[in-house]
Short mmCIF file of C-alpha atoms in Angstrom, two decimals:
data_model
loop_
_atom_site.label_atom_id
_atom_site.label_comp_id
_atom_site.label_asym_id
_atom_site.label_seq_id
_atom_site.Cartn_x
_atom_site.Cartn_y
_atom_site.Cartn_z
CA MET K 1 49.92 102.92 58.10
CA THR K 2 47.97 101.29 60.93
CA PRO K 3 45.16 98.69 60.92
CA THR K 4 41.56 99.81 60.40
CA LEU K 5 38.24 98.38 61.55
CA SER K 6 35.93 96.00 59.71
CA TRP K 7 32.75 94.23 60.78
CA SER K 8 34.75 91.06 61.46
CA ASP K 9 36.81 92.93 64.07
CA LEU K 10 33.80 93.66 66.27
CA PRO K 11 34.34 92.05 69.69
CA LEU K 12 31.53 89.53 69.72
CA ALA K 13 33.50 86.55 71.01
CA SER K 14 34.49 85.93 74.60
CA SER K 15 37.64 87.68 75.77
CA ARG K 16 41.03 86.00 75.31
CA ALA K 17 42.67 88.09 78.06
CA ASP K 18 45.67 85.75 78.07
CA THR K 19 48.36 87.96 76.54
CA TYR K 20 50.66 90.47 78.22
CA PRO K 21 49.78 93.09 79.36
CA VAL K 22 46.06 92.19 79.25
CA ASP K 23 46.68 89.17 81.49
CA LEU K 24 48.08 91.25 84.37
CA PRO K 25 46.02 91.73 87.54
CA PRO K 26 44.18 95.10 87.57
CA ALA K 27 46.32 96.29 90.49
CA ARG K 28 49.38 96.29 88.19
CA ARG K 29 47.79 97.54 84.98
CA LEU K 30 46.15 100.84 84.06
CA TYR K 31 44.54 101.53 80.69
CA THR K 32 45.13 105.09 79.48
CA TYR K 33 44.13 107.18 76.49
CA ASN K 34 47.49 106.87 74.72
CA GLY K 35 51.17 106.20 75.35
CA SER K 36 51.97 109.70 76.58
CA ALA K 37 49.16 109.47 79.12
CA ALA K 38 50.69 106.20 80.33
CA ILE K 39 54.08 107.91 80.86
CA HIS K 40 52.34 110.66 82.82
CA ALA K 41 50.56 108.05 84.93
CA ALA K 42 53.92 106.40 85.69
CA LEU K 43 55.42 109.70 86.86
CA GLN K 44 52.37 110.31 89.04
CA ASP K 45 52.52 106.81 90.50
CA MET K 46 56.20 107.12 91.44
CA GLN K 47 55.42 110.61 92.82
CA LEU K 48 58.21 112.21 90.81
CA GLU K 49 58.92 115.67 92.12
CA HIS K 50 58.83 118.81 89.96
CA GLY K 51 62.22 119.66 88.47
CA ALA K 52 63.57 116.11 88.82
CA LYS K 53 66.46 115.04 86.60
CA VAL K 54 65.54 112.44 83.98
CA LEU K 55 67.40 110.61 81.20
CA LEU K 56 65.62 110.21 77.86
CA PRO K 57 66.51 108.88 74.39
CA ALA K 58 67.46 111.60 71.90
CA TYR K 59 65.86 109.50 69.20
CA CYS K 60 62.22 109.94 70.12
CA CYS K 61 58.91 110.99 68.63
CA GLY K 62 58.71 114.09 70.81
CA ALA K 63 55.34 113.29 72.37
CA GLU K 64 57.18 111.34 75.10
CA LEU K 65 58.67 114.60 76.37
CA GLY K 66 55.27 116.08 77.24
CA PRO K 67 54.77 114.38 80.62
CA PHE K 68 58.30 115.35 81.70
CA GLU K 69 57.79 118.93 80.51
CA LYS K 70 54.59 119.11 82.55
CA LEU K 71 56.67 118.44 85.67
CA ASP K 72 59.39 120.89 84.58
CA CYS K 73 61.90 118.04 84.64
CA GLU K 74 65.56 118.69 83.90
CA MET K 75 66.02 116.51 80.84
CA TYR K 76 69.26 114.78 79.85
CA PHE K 77 69.56 112.72 76.69
CA TYR K 78 71.51 109.78 75.29
CA ASP K 79 72.17 108.66 71.72
CA VAL K 80 71.48 105.23 70.25
CA ALA K 81 73.77 103.10 68.11
CA THR K 82 73.19 102.60 64.38
CA ASP K 83 71.18 99.45 65.22
CA PHE K 84 69.01 101.38 67.76
CA SER K 85 70.71 99.68 70.70
CA ILE K 86 72.08 101.48 73.76
CA ASN K 87 75.81 101.68 74.47
CA ARG K 88 76.07 100.45 78.06
CA GLU K 89 79.51 101.94 78.64
CA GLU K 90 78.27 105.36 77.55
CA LEU K 91 75.18 104.88 79.69
CA ASP K 92 77.28 104.04 82.74
CA ARG K 93 79.31 107.20 82.17
CA ILE K 94 76.13 109.30 82.10
CA LEU K 95 74.70 107.63 85.20
CA SER K 96 77.95 108.12 87.10
CA ASN K 97 78.28 111.78 86.07
CA GLN K 98 74.68 112.59 86.97
CA PRO K 99 74.09 111.01 90.40
CA GLU K 100 70.83 112.95 90.87
CA LEU K 101 69.06 111.28 87.95
CA ARG K 102 65.74 109.83 89.09
CA VAL K 103 64.24 108.25 85.98
CA MET K 104 65.42 106.68 82.72
CA LEU K 105 63.18 106.07 79.70
CA LEU K 106 64.24 103.18 77.43
CA THR K 107 62.57 102.63 74.06
CA HIS K 108 62.06 99.29 72.33
CA TYR K 109 62.14 100.62 68.77
CA LEU K 110 59.93 99.38 65.93
CA GLY K 111 58.72 96.26 67.71
CA ILE K 112 62.18 94.91 68.54
CA ALA K 113 63.37 94.46 72.11
CA GLN K 114 66.49 96.29 73.28
CA PRO K 115 69.06 93.45 73.26
CA GLU K 116 70.56 94.31 76.67
CA VAL K 117 67.49 95.52 78.51
CA GLU K 118 68.11 93.22 81.50
CA ALA K 119 71.66 94.50 81.97
CA ILE K 120 70.45 98.10 81.62
CA ALA K 121 67.79 97.45 84.24
CA GLU K 122 70.56 96.22 86.56
CA GLN K 123 72.57 99.38 85.87
CA CYS K 124 69.56 101.50 86.79
CA ARG K 125 68.98 99.56 90.01
CA ALA K 126 72.65 99.98 90.94
CA HIS K 127 72.27 103.76 90.55
CA GLN K 128 68.82 103.80 92.21
CA ILE K 129 67.18 105.03 89.02
CA ILE K 130 63.61 104.15 88.11
CA LEU K 131 63.44 102.52 84.67
CA ILE K 132 60.44 103.03 82.40
CA GLU K 133 60.32 100.77 79.35
CA ASP K 134 58.66 102.47 76.38
CA CYS K 135 56.89 99.61 74.60
CA ALA K 136 54.67 101.84 72.45
CA HIS K 137 56.09 100.07 69.36
CA ALA K 138 56.41 96.66 70.96
CA LEU K 139 52.98 95.26 71.76
CA TYR K 140 53.23 91.45 71.36
CA ALA K 141 57.02 91.52 70.96
CA THR K 142 58.92 88.93 72.96
CA GLN K 143 62.54 88.34 73.92
CA ARG K 144 63.78 84.86 74.76
CA GLY K 145 60.17 83.71 75.04
CA ARG K 146 59.17 86.46 77.48
CA ALA K 147 56.91 89.41 76.64
CA VAL K 148 58.76 92.72 76.32
CA GLY K 149 58.12 95.20 79.12
CA GLN K 150 58.92 93.15 82.23
CA SER K 151 62.47 94.24 83.02
CA GLY K 152 61.99 97.76 84.37
CA ASP K 153 59.98 99.28 87.18
CA TYR K 154 57.29 100.42 84.75
CA ALA K 155 56.38 99.82 81.11
CA ILE K 156 54.07 101.78 78.86
CA PHE K 157 52.23 100.65 75.74
CA SER K 158 50.33 102.33 72.89
CA MET K 159 48.13 99.53 71.61
CA ARG K 160 46.48 101.69 68.96
CA LYS K 161 49.71 101.60 66.96
CA THR K 162 49.39 97.83 66.48
CA LEU K 163 45.64 97.18 66.63
CA PRO K 164 42.64 98.92 65.00
CA LEU K 165 41.78 100.96 68.11
CA SER K 166 40.62 104.58 68.06
CA GLU K 167 42.62 105.13 71.25
CA GLY K 168 44.42 103.06 73.85
CA GLY K 169 47.54 103.06 75.97
CA ALA K 170 48.56 101.15 79.08
CA LEU K 171 50.82 101.49 82.09
CA VAL K 172 52.06 98.38 83.84
CA SER K 173 54.11 98.19 87.01
CA SER K 174 56.43 95.59 88.49
CA ASP K 175 54.56 96.20 91.76
CA LYS K 176 51.05 97.28 92.67
CA LEU K 177 50.05 100.71 91.42
CA ARG K 178 48.87 103.28 93.92
CA GLN K 179 45.11 103.37 94.38
CA SER K 180 45.13 107.03 93.39
CA SER K 181 46.74 106.07 90.07
CA LEU K 182 44.08 103.46 89.38
CA GLU K 183 41.35 106.00 90.05
CA ASN K 184 42.87 108.80 87.95
CA CYS K 185 41.97 107.53 84.46
CA LYS K 186 38.24 107.59 83.82
CA PRO K 187 36.87 105.36 81.01
CA LEU K 188 36.25 107.19 77.74
CA SER K 189 32.71 107.52 76.42
CA ILE K 190 32.13 105.87 73.05
CA ILE K 191 30.59 109.19 71.92
CA ALA K 192 33.97 110.88 72.28
CA CYS K 193 35.68 108.49 69.88
CA MET K 194 32.76 107.78 67.52
CA SER K 195 34.06 109.97 64.70
CA ARG K 196 37.39 108.09 64.68
CA VAL K 197 35.67 104.69 64.88
CA ALA K 198 33.50 105.66 61.90
CA TYR K 199 36.51 106.96 59.97
CA SER K 200 38.39 103.69 60.62
CA PHE K 201 35.50 101.63 59.22
CA GLN K 202 35.30 103.90 56.18
CA GLN K 203 39.04 103.68 55.53
CA ARG K 204 38.85 99.88 55.61
CA ALA K 205 35.94 99.95 53.16
CA ARG K 206 37.87 102.23 50.79
CA SER K 207 40.91 99.95 50.69
CA GLY K 208 41.37 97.32 48.03
CA GLN K 209 39.62 96.59 44.75
CA LYS K 210 36.23 94.90 45.19
CA LYS K 211 33.68 93.64 42.67
CA GLY K 212 30.06 92.50 42.71
CA LEU K 213 28.50 91.98 46.12
CA ALA K 214 31.76 92.88 47.86
CA ASN K 215 31.69 96.27 46.16
CA LEU K 216 28.05 96.78 47.19
CA ALA K 217 28.99 95.93 50.79
CA ARG K 218 31.79 98.47 50.56
CA TYR K 219 29.40 101.27 49.60
CA LEU K 220 26.88 100.24 52.26
CA THR K 221 29.63 100.39 54.89
CA LEU K 222 30.71 103.84 53.75
CA ALA K 223 27.13 105.07 53.88
CA ALA K 224 26.33 103.46 57.23
CA TRP K 225 29.34 104.97 58.98
CA SER K 226 28.80 108.41 57.45
CA LEU K 227 25.85 109.01 59.79
CA PRO K 228 27.67 108.65 63.14
CA ALA K 229 30.66 110.52 61.73
CA ILE K 230 28.45 113.46 60.72
CA ALA K 231 26.60 113.35 64.06
CA ALA K 232 29.89 113.46 65.97
CA LYS K 233 31.06 116.47 63.96
CA ILE K 234 27.79 118.30 64.64
CA VAL K 235 28.08 117.58 68.36
CA ASN K 236 31.64 118.91 68.40
CA PHE K 237 30.74 121.96 66.31
CA THR K 238 27.85 122.94 68.56
CA GLY K 239 29.98 122.52 71.67
CA LEU K 240 27.53 120.11 73.31
CA LEU K 241 30.49 117.94 74.27
CA ALA K 242 33.23 120.56 74.24
CA ALA K 243 35.34 118.59 76.69
CA HIS K 244 35.83 115.96 74.00
CA LYS K 245 37.10 118.28 71.28
CA TRP K 246 40.73 117.68 72.16
CA LEU K 247 40.44 113.91 72.22
CA THR K 248 42.86 112.93 69.48
CA PRO K 249 45.54 110.32 70.25
CA ASP K 250 48.17 112.24 68.25
CA VAL K 251 48.01 115.42 70.31
CA GLU K 252 51.41 116.49 71.73
CA GLY K 253 53.00 118.97 74.12
CA ALA K 254 50.88 121.11 76.42
CA GLU K 255 47.85 120.45 74.22
CA ALA K 256 48.00 116.82 75.34
CA TYR K 257 47.70 117.54 79.06
CA PRO K 258 43.88 117.06 79.13
CA VAL K 259 44.20 113.47 77.88
CA PHE K 260 46.57 112.53 80.70
CA GLY K 261 43.63 111.83 83.00
CA GLN K 262 41.57 110.01 80.39
CA GLY K 263 41.23 106.26 80.07
CA ILE K 264 40.31 103.85 77.30
CA SER K 265 36.79 103.27 75.98
CA ALA K 266 35.00 100.00 76.71
CA PHE K 267 34.81 99.41 72.94
CA SER K 268 38.58 99.65 72.43
CA ARG K 269 39.26 97.61 75.54
CA ARG K 270 37.09 94.80 74.25
CA LEU K 271 38.86 94.88 70.88
CA LEU K 272 42.19 94.66 72.71
CA GLU K 273 41.07 91.75 74.86
CA ASN K 274 39.92 89.78 71.80
CA ALA K 275 43.05 90.31 69.69
CA ASP K 276 45.05 87.23 68.67
CA ALA K 277 48.61 88.19 69.62
CA ASP K 278 50.28 85.19 67.99
CA GLU K 279 48.48 85.75 64.70
CA VAL K 280 49.21 89.48 64.66
CA ARG K 281 52.91 88.82 65.26
CA ARG K 282 53.04 86.04 62.65
CA LEU K 283 51.42 88.16 59.94
CA ARG K 284 53.56 91.22 60.62
CA ARG K 285 56.74 89.14 60.49
CA ALA K 286 55.63 87.50 57.23
CA ASN K 287 54.85 90.89 55.70
CA HIS K 288 58.23 92.23 56.77
CA ALA K 289 59.98 89.22 55.21
CA LEU K 290 58.12 89.77 51.94
CA TRP K 291 59.14 93.43 51.88
CA VAL K 292 62.78 92.41 52.36
CA LYS K 293 62.57 89.88 49.55
CA LEU K 294 60.99 92.34 47.13
CA ILE K 295 63.30 95.34 47.56
CA SER K 296 66.64 93.71 48.39
CA GLU K 297 67.93 94.60 44.92
CA LEU K 298 67.34 98.35 45.30
CA ASP K 299 70.87 99.72 45.66
CA THR K 300 69.88 103.12 47.08
CA VAL K 301 67.65 101.73 49.82
CA GLY K 302 69.09 100.55 53.12
CA ILE K 303 66.82 98.06 54.85
CA VAL K 304 66.62 98.64 58.59
CA ASN K 305 66.37 95.41 60.60
CA ARG K 306 66.77 93.18 57.54
CA ASP K 307 66.83 90.08 59.75
CA LEU K 308 64.25 90.31 62.51
CA PRO K 309 65.28 88.74 65.81
CA GLU K 310 63.11 85.95 67.13
CA GLY K 311 60.04 87.34 68.89
CA ALA K 312 60.06 90.74 67.16
CA CYS K 313 56.66 92.13 66.14
CA PRO K 314 57.55 94.82 63.58
CA LEU K 315 55.64 98.09 63.77
CA TYR K 316 56.60 99.26 60.26
CA PHE K 317 58.91 98.30 57.44
CA VAL K 318 61.64 100.93 57.67
CA VAL K 319 64.30 101.83 55.11
CA GLN K 320 67.00 104.47 54.89
CA VAL K 321 66.79 106.67 51.81
CA LYS K 322 68.46 109.87 50.62
CA SER K 323 65.31 112.03 50.54
CA PRO K 324 62.53 110.54 52.69
CA LYS K 325 60.27 113.61 52.44
CA GLU K 326 60.39 113.50 48.65
CA CYS K 327 59.70 109.75 48.72
CA VAL K 328 56.63 110.38 50.90
CA ARG K 329 55.31 112.96 48.43
CA ARG K 330 55.86 110.72 45.40
CA LEU K 331 54.33 107.68 47.10
CA ALA K 332 51.29 109.75 48.12
CA ARG K 333 50.70 110.53 44.44
CA LEU K 334 50.56 106.77 43.90
CA ASP K 335 48.09 106.44 46.80
CA ILE K 336 50.70 104.81 49.07
CA GLU K 337 50.83 106.03 52.66
CA ALA K 338 54.34 106.39 54.09
CA PHE K 339 56.12 108.92 56.22
CA ASN K 340 59.50 110.29 57.18
CA TRP K 341 59.82 108.49 60.50
CA TRP K 342 60.04 110.90 63.46
CA GLN K 343 61.33 113.77 61.35
CA ASN K 344 60.67 116.58 63.85
CA LEU K 345 63.70 117.91 65.72
CA SER K 346 62.69 118.94 69.24
CA PRO K 347 64.29 122.24 70.32
CA ARG K 348 64.80 120.61 73.71
CA ILE K 349 67.52 118.34 72.34
CA PRO K 350 71.06 119.58 71.47
CA TRP K 351 71.22 117.67 68.19
CA PRO K 352 74.95 118.05 67.38
CA GLU K 353 75.63 115.87 70.43
CA PHE K 354 73.50 113.01 69.08
CA PRO K 355 74.57 112.29 65.48
CA ASN K 356 72.91 108.89 65.15
CA ALA K 357 69.53 110.13 66.34
CA ARG K 358 69.72 113.11 64.00
CA GLN K 359 70.73 110.93 61.05
CA PHE K 360 67.76 108.63 61.66
CA LYS K 361 65.37 111.58 61.68
CA GLN K 362 66.72 112.77 58.35
CA SER K 363 66.83 109.44 56.52
CA LEU K 364 64.20 106.93 57.66
CA LEU K 365 61.12 106.09 55.61
CA ALA K 366 58.38 104.02 57.27
CA LEU K 367 56.04 101.82 55.22
CA PRO K 368 53.04 99.68 56.24
CA VAL K 369 53.60 96.15 57.47
CA HIS K 370 50.45 95.58 59.52
CA GLN K 371 48.45 92.37 59.80
CA GLN K 372 45.62 93.38 57.42
CA LEU K 373 47.86 93.67 54.37
CA THR K 374 47.81 91.02 51.66
CA ASP K 375 50.77 89.83 49.62
CA ALA K 376 49.28 91.70 46.66
CA ASN K 377 49.22 94.93 48.71
CA ILE K 378 52.90 94.61 49.57
CA ILE K 379 53.92 93.63 46.03
CA HIS K 380 52.14 96.74 44.74
CA MET K 381 53.75 99.01 47.36
CA ALA K 382 57.20 97.57 46.70
CA HIS K 383 56.74 98.21 42.97
CA CYS K 384 55.70 101.81 43.69
CA LEU K 385 58.69 102.27 45.98
CA SER K 386 61.04 101.05 43.24
CA LEU K 387 59.49 103.56 40.81
CA VAL K 388 59.94 106.38 43.31
CA ILE K 389 63.54 105.45 44.07
CA ASP K 390 64.43 105.04 40.38
CA ALA K 391 63.05 108.53 39.70
CA ASP K 392 65.81 110.12 41.85
#
């Protein structure tokens, strides 16, 4: 579903460091372990008090709630429209009825900027509410020629969702971050993420059909990266580096608290600084357009974001289907990775009050659209999807 590493990705060239948020001065940018850790860093930087009232999107992964739960925040929620946008009139009603709200989290879904983010930022300022933009899906997305994540007081990113990083999040601020915030996230040792780096190389080597010398190189890569992967597992099993056992970017809830003080590895940071943002965005948009072209005739599939707005950098190709879980199972049997997008229903959220969010969780299927895919890959996946849909 996400990009994987190959030898050509190794950061041997000089750093580009000219793309938001990499181009920000260090006083306004903090690299974290993942997106949730970046949210936690934002709450620490603003010195949010325990038990504070916060406003969050009902349509969320669930991991975003962890930093607020850690502070025992009183959480209020809002629904999104059927196009993932935010109803500003409804938002104004909530803000007026809850004058003690301190923070609002706004999500730029699937690599597409919220269309009225500037107006929402103004609403928050009028109510003296701190706005955090969740750009975990929106690395390299732009709106009217400007990088997404510059309208609120803070923005968070999860670069590992877009790039072949074993870990990596970021917090950026409209003002200078507190010195204590900058000192809180310690760089991650490469040892701690070695097993995931090795796995990423191996996954890349396994992908695609290769012949001759290319196939030999594939087996050599698999063998070469088996050694550090095995070594990392032995180290973890023996407990020699027990503090690193929990270091998985997908950890959620209270189990994620240890990663909140952890930063990014030098290896992942260098990969980030060498990424070609324009090329990543161009390829993802082209892949999305090809998906649309190939499955437009499937009557029982509703394409989400059929026409991408200018500047969007799609995270996945997302469709609405009747039985996403069954589609995932059938596609897996065809060796196609897909998932029911954000299917988990957090017990924190009163779901009957948020029908659109609940409907999304029960109907969305996410498929790969990343920059390493070829046209042949997408044509094959689209064919498999049509077989799965026709089987219903």
